[in-house]
Structures are given as structure tokens and as C-alpha cells.
Coordinates of C-alpha atoms in Angstrom, one line a residue:
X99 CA -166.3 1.3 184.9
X100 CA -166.8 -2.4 183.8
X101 CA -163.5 -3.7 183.7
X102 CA -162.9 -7.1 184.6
X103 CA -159.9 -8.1 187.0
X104 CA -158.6 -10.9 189.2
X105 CA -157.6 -10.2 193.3
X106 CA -154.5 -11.8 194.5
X107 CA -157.0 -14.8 195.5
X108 CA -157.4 -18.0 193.9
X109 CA -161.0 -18.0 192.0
X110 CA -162.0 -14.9 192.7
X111 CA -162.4 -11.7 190.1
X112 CA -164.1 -8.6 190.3
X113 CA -165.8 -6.1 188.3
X114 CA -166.5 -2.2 189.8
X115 CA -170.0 -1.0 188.7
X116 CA -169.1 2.4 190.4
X117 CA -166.1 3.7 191.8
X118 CA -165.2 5.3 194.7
X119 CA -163.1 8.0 195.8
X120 CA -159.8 9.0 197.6
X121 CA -157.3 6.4 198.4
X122 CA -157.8 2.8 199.0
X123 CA -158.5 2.6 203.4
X124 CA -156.1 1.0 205.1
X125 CA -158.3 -0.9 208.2
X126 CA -156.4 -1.2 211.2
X127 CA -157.4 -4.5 213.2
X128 CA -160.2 -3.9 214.9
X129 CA -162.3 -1.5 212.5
X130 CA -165.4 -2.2 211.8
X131 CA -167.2 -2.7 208.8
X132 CA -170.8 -2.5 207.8
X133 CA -172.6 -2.6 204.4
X134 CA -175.2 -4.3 202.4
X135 CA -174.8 -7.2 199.5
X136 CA -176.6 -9.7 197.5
X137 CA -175.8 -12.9 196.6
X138 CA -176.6 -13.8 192.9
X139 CA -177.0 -17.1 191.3
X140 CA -174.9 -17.3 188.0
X141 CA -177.5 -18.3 185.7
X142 CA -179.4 -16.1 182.9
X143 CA -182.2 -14.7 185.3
X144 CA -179.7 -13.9 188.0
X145 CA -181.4 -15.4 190.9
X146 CA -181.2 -13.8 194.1
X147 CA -179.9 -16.1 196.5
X148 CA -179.9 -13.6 199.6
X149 CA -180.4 -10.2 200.2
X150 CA -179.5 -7.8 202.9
X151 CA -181.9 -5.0 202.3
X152 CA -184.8 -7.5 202.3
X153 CA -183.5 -9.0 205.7
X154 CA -183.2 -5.4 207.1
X155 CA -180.0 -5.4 208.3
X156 CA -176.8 -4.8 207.4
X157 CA -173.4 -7.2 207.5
X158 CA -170.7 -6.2 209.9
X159 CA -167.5 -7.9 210.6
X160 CA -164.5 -6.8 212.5
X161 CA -161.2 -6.6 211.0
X162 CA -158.3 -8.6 212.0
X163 CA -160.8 -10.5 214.8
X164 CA -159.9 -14.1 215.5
X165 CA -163.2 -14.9 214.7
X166 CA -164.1 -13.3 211.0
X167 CA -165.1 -14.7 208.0
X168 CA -161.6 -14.2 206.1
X169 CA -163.3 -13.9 202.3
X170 CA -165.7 -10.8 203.6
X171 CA -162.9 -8.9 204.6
X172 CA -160.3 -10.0 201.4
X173 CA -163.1 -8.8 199.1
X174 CA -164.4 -5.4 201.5
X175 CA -160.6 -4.1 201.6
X176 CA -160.3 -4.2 198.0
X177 CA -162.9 -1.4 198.3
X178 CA -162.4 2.7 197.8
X179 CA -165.3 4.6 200.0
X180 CA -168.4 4.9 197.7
X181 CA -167.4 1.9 195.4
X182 CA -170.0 -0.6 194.3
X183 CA -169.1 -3.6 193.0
X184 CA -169.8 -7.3 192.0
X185 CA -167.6 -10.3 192.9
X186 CA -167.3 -13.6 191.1
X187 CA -165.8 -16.9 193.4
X188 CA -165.4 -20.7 192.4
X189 CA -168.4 -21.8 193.8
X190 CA -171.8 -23.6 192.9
X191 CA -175.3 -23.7 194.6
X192 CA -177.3 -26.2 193.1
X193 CA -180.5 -25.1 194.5
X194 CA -181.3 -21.7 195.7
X195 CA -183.8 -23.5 198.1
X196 CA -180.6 -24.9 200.1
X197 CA -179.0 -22.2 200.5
X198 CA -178.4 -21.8 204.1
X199 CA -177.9 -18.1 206.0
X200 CA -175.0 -17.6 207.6
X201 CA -175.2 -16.3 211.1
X202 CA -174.0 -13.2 210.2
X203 CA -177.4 -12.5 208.4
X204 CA -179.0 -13.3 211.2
X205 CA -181.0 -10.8 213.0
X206 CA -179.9 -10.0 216.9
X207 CA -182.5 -12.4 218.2
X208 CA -181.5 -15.4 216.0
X209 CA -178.0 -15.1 216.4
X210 CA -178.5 -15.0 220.2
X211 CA -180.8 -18.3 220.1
X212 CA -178.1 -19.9 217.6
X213 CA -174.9 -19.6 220.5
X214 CA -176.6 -22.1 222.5
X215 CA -177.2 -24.5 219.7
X216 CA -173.7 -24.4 218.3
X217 CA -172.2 -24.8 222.0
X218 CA -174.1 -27.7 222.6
X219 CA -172.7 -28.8 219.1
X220 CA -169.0 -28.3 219.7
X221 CA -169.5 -30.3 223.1
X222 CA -171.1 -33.4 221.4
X223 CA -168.2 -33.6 218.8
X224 CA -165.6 -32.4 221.3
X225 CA -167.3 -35.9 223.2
X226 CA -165.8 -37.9 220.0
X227 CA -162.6 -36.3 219.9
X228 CA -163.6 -34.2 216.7
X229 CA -161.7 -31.2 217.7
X230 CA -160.9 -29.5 214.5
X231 CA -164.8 -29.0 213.8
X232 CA -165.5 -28.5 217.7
X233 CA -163.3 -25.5 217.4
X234 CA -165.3 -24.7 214.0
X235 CA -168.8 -24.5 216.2
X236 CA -167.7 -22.6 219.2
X237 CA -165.9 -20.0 216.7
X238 CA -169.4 -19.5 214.7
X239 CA -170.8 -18.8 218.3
X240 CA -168.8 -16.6 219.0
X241 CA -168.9 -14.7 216.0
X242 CA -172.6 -14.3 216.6
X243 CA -172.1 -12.7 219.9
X244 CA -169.0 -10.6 218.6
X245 CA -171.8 -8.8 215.7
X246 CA -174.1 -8.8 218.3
X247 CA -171.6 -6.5 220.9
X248 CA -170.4 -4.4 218.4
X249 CA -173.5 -2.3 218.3
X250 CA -173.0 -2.0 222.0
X251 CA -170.9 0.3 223.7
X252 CA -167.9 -0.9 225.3
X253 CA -167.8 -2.1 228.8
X254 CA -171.0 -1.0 229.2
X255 CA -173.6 -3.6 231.0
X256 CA -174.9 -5.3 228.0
X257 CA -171.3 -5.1 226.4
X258 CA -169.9 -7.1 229.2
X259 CA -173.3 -9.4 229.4
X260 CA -171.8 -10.6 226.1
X261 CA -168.4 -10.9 227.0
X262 CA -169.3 -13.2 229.9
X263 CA -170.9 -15.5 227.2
X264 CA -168.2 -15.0 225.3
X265 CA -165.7 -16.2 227.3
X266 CA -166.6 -20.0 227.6
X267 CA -166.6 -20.1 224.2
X268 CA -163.4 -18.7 223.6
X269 CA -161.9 -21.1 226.3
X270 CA -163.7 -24.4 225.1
X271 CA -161.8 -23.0 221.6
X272 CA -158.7 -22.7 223.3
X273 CA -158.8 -26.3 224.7
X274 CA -159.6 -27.7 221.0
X275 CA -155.9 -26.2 220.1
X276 CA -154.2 -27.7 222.8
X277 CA -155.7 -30.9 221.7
X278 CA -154.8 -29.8 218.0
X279 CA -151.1 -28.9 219.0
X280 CA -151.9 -25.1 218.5
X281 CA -150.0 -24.0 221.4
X282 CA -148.9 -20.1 220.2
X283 CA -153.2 -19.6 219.1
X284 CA -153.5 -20.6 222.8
X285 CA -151.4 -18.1 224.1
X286 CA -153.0 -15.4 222.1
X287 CA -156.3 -16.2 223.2
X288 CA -156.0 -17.0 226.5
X289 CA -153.6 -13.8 227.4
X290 CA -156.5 -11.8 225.7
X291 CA -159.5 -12.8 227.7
X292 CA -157.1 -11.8 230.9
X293 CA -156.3 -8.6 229.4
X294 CA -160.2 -8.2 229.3
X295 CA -161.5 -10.0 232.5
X296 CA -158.9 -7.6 234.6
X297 CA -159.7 -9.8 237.6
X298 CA -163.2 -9.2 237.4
X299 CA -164.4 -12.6 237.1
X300 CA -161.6 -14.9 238.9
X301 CA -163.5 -18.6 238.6
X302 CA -163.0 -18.2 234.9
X303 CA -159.6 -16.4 235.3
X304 CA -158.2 -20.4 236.7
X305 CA -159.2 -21.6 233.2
X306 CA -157.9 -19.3 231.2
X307 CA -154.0 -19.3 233.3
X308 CA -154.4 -23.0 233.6
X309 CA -154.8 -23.2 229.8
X310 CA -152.3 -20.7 228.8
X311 CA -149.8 -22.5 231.4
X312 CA -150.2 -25.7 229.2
X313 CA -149.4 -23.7 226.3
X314 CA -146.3 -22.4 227.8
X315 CA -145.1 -26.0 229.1
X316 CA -145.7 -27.6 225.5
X317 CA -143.2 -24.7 224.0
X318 CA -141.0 -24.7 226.4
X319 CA -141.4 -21.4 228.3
X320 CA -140.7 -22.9 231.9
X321 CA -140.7 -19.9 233.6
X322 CA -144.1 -18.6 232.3
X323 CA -145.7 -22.2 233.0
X324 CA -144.6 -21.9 236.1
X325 CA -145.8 -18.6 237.0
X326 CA -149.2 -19.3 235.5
X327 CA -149.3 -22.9 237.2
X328 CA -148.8 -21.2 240.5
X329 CA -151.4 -18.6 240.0
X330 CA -153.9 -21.2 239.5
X331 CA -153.1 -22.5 242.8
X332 CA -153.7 -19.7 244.1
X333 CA -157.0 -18.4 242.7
X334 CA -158.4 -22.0 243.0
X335 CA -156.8 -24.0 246.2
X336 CA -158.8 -27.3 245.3
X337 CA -156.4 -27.4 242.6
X338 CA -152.8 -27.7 244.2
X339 CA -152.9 -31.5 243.2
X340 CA -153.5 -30.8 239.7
X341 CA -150.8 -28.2 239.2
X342 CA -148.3 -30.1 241.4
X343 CA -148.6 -32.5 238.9
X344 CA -148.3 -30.5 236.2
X345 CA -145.4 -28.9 237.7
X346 CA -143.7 -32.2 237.9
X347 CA -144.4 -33.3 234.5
X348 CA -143.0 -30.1 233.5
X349 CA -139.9 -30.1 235.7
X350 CA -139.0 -34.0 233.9
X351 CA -139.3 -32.5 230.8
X352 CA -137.3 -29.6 231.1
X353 CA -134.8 -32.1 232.3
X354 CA -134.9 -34.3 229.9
X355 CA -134.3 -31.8 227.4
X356 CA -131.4 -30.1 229.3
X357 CA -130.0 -33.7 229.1
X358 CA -130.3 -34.2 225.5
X359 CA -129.0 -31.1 225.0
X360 CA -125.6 -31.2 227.0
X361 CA -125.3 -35.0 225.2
X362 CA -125.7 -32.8 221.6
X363 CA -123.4 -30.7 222.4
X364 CA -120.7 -33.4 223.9
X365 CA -121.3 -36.5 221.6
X366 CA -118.6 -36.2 218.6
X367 CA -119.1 -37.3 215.3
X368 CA -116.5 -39.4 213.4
X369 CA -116.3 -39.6 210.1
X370 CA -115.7 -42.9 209.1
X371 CA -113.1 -44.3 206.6
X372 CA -113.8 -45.0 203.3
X373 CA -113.8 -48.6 202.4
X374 CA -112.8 -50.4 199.3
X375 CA -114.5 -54.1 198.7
X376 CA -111.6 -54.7 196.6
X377 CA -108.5 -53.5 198.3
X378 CA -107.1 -53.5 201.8
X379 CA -105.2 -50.9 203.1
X380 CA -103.4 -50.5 206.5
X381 CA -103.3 -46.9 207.1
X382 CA -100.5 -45.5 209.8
X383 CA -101.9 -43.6 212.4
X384 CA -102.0 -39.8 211.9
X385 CA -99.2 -38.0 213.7
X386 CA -100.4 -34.9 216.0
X387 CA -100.1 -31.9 213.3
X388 CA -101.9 -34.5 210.8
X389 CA -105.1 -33.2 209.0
X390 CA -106.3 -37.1 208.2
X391 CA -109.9 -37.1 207.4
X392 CA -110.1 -39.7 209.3
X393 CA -109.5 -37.8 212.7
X394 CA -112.3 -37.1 215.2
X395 CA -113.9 -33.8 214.6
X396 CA -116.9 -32.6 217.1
X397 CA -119.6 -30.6 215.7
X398 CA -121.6 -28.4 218.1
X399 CA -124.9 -27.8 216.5
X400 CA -127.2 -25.1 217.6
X401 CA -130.3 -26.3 219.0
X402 CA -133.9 -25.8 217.2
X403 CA -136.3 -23.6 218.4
X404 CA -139.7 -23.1 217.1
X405 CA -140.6 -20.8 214.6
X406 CA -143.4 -18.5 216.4
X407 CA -146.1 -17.6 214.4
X408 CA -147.4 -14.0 213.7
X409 CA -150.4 -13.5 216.0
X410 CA -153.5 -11.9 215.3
X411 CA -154.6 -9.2 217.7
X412 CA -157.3 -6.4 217.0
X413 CA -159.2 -3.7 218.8
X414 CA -162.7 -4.2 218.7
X415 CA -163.7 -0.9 219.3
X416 CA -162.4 0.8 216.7
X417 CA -165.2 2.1 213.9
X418 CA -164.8 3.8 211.0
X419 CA -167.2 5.2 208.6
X420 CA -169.2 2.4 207.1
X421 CA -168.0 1.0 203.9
X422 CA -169.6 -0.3 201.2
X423 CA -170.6 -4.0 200.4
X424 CA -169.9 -7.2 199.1
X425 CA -170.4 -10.8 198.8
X426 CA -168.9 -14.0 197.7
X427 CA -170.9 -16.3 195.4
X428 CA -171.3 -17.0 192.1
X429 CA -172.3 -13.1 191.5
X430 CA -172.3 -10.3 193.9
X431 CA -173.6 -7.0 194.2
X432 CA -172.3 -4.7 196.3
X433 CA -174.1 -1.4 197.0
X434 CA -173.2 1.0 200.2

């Protein structure tokens, strides 16, 4: 099988070497996935670029995860079990010699020594305010870790050795959205890590309900602000002045939209008359049954809410059999 085809992405088309069987696998978020691939130059020799099988491990990437590399799993669920195949994307390497491995092809060890690097990276640009590629840095750490605890078993020690790194991460990510405007990615993230933590680790439980409370303030969920506001207070006493405050600042604003609500609904709208430069008219006043345009009429518009966002979610335990490969590039081979 060597036909040729495009995916429903942009710049992307793919050609099956060998196909699979059965039906095409529907992944549920949190399945994980783990094959081999090489990453071809398109020129006549076809120069290997990278190589899985030389490195000695295998990709893996969880499905539906926060943190993923979104054109892995486009390309892998376009897949039948025991399908190999090659992918060709809109992109150019100039020189195989700057071709930089992603930490995903790092072995357990490098990825591990990269988290601290890329922390220390977000923090510096978070320093000048450059949150959008702050939040890129502590997202690439914690997709190292995330690899890295998937071949562990869940909630056991090493499992939740990782998950302890992973959770400043996750939070300095979190505070990057606020600072974006991201309040809803917020709210996912933060409710996640206190799904996890179960109160195990209560000093990192205040940051997580202090961040989610902001979130909840900025879109206008008072009572869950509140509740989460409160809760800080209590985990962390030092802190009553700083969620006093908040509670204030959240209390005027709540006002002030009750009040420009109630004047939205009151304040009627007139339609004025219709002027002509070139005539004057004197109009009688409209009796009681009249229907004159030019009679007061009130309008009670509903108020806007903001559109909520589908949230990604995802079970990282889940693990199906292991699927075959791909890669984006110029030319990929796939092989399970």
C-alpha cells in the first residue's frame, strides 16, 4: 500500500508502507502510547536526522495530557495496530548537524537533569514578564517528568517522587495563565493537582486554592473564590492579610457589577426622532393608545456571560498495547 493522502492537518500527508489490522483505536485520554520512528531529511540520500532504535528507547506520550506534543498524537491516532508508515510535514532543517533532540528522546537520566535547567529558565523569563514562553519552559519540564512517571507505577514511592516535582511546575504554569488571562486553564489545573495531592502535602495545597481562587474571582464565580480564599486562611494563617484583601477586592467587584447590571436593566433607550435639514416639523404629542415611534421603549438585555471552554482532562494511568510509530519531519518512518 503506497497511496499517497492528506490528514485533516494543514501541511501534512501520509503514505502507509504496511497496513494494519482491525479498526482504527479510539484512545481514551489518558492511554499511553509507545513506538519507535525516524526522522528523515527530504533530500535524495534520505538523511537520517534522528533515530529511536539507535538512541535505545522508545517515544511515549500520553493522550489527551495537558502537556503533549499535539502533532505526535494527530499523526499516531491516524494509526491501525501493526501499521507502518511515513509522514511528510511543511518543514525544513537546513543542517542535520542543528538538529536539536527533543526531550522526549531523551534517556531517563537526561530528561531528569533537563527539569532543572528549563525551571530555572521559565523563572528568568517569568523575571521579564515573558509569560507566554515561561509557561512554554515549565510545560517541557514537566513533560520530561510526565515520560519519566509513566514507566512507574502509580502512587507508588518513585511515582509520587515525581509528582512532588511535578507539582511546582504545574503551579509556576498555572501562575503564567493568570498573568496571560487564562482563567478556565487555571481552574483545570489547579483542581487537578488537589484531586491528586488529597491533602497529602498541605504547604503546596495554599498555592494551588490560592491560585484557583483568583481564577474563580476573575470569572466571576464569588462563591467558589470565596470558599477557596477562606481555605487558604486556614491552611496557612500568615496569610489572613492577603486573602482579606483579596476578599475585599472581590466583594467591590461583585458590587460593581451588580450595579451596572441593575442600571442595564433600568436605563431606557429612546429612539430619537428623525430629523430633516431642510424642513421643520412640529409634531403633536402622541395620545396614550399612540404607537409613535418616537415613544420611549425600554429594552432589557440579557447580560453576557463567558463562553467556557472545553477542558482537557486525562487519566494517566491508562495503557494500552503499544502502537506503532511516527514522526513529523520532512520524511518519517514509522515502524512498531
Amino acid at each position: 500500500m503506497d497511496e499517497m493522502y492528506l490528514l485533516n492537518v494543514e501541511g501534512v500527508k501520509k503514505k502507509i508502507l504496511h497496513g494494519g489490522h482491525g479498526e482504527l483505536p479510539q484512545f481514551k485520554d489518558g492511554s499511553k502510547l509507545t513506538f519507535h520512528f525516524q526522522t528523515l531529511k527530504d533530500d535524495f540520500e534520505r538523511t537520517v536526522i534522528d533515530d529511536s532504535r539507535q538512541a535505545g528507547i522508545p517515544m511515549e506520550i500520553i493522550v489527551g495530557k495537558l502537556f503533549k506534543i499535539e502533532v505526535w498524537e494527530t499523526l499516531l491516532t491516524s494509526m491501525r495496530i501493526g501499521e507502518v508508515a511515513e509522514f511528510w510535514c511543511d518543514a525544513i532543517v537546513d543542517d542535520p548537524s542543528s538538529y536539536k533532540r527533543d526531550t522526549w528522546a531523551m534517556n531517563k537520566e537526561e530528561k531528569l537533569s533537563a527539569v532543572p535547567v528549563l525551571h530555572s529558565e521559565g523563572n528568568q523569563l517569568v523575571l521579564l514578564k515573558r509569560y507566554q514562553e515561561a509557561a512554554a519552559k515549565y510545560q517541557e519540564a514537566v513533560i520530561c517528568l510526565r515520560n519519566v512517571q509513566a514507566k512507574e507505577k502509580p502512587w507508588a514511592e518513585d511515582w509520587l517522587s515525581l509528582e512532588k516535582l511535578i507539582m511546582p511546575l504545574v503551579l509556576n504554569y498555572c501562575q503564567c495563565q493568570l498573568e496571560l488571562g487564562e482563567y478556565y486553564e487555571v481552574l483545570e489545573h489547579t483542581t487537578d493537582l488537589l484531586q491528586k495531592d488529597n491533602g497529602n502535602h498541605p504547604g503546596k495545597n495554599v498555592k494551588a486554592y490560592f491560585k484557583r481562587a483568583k481564577a474563580h474571582a476573575a470569572v466571576w464565580n464569588e462563591k467558589e473564590a470565596r470558599e477557596d480564599f477562606l481555605r487558604v486562611a486556614q491552611l496557612d494563617p500568615s496569610l489572613g492579610a492577603a486573602v482579606k484583601k483579596e476578599l475585599r477586592l472581590l466583594g467591590e467587584r461583585m458590587r460593581e457589577k451588580h450595579v451596572e447590571e441593575q442600571q442595564r436593566y433600568q436605563a431606557p433607550h429612546t429612539q430619537p426622532p428623525v430629523s430633516n435639514p431642510q424642513h421643520t416639523h412640529i409634531l403633536p404629542a402622541p395620545s396614550q393608545s399612540s404607537t409613535s415611534p418616537y415613544s420611549p421603549q425600554t429594552h432589557s438585555p440579557k447580560p453576557c456571560l463567558p463562553d467556557t471552554p472545553a477542558l482537557l482532562g486525562g487519566n494517566c494511568q491508562a495503557e494500552p498495547a503499544a502502537q506503532p510509530g511516527l514522526v513529523p519531519g520532512l520524511g518519517i518512518t514509522l515502524a512498531p
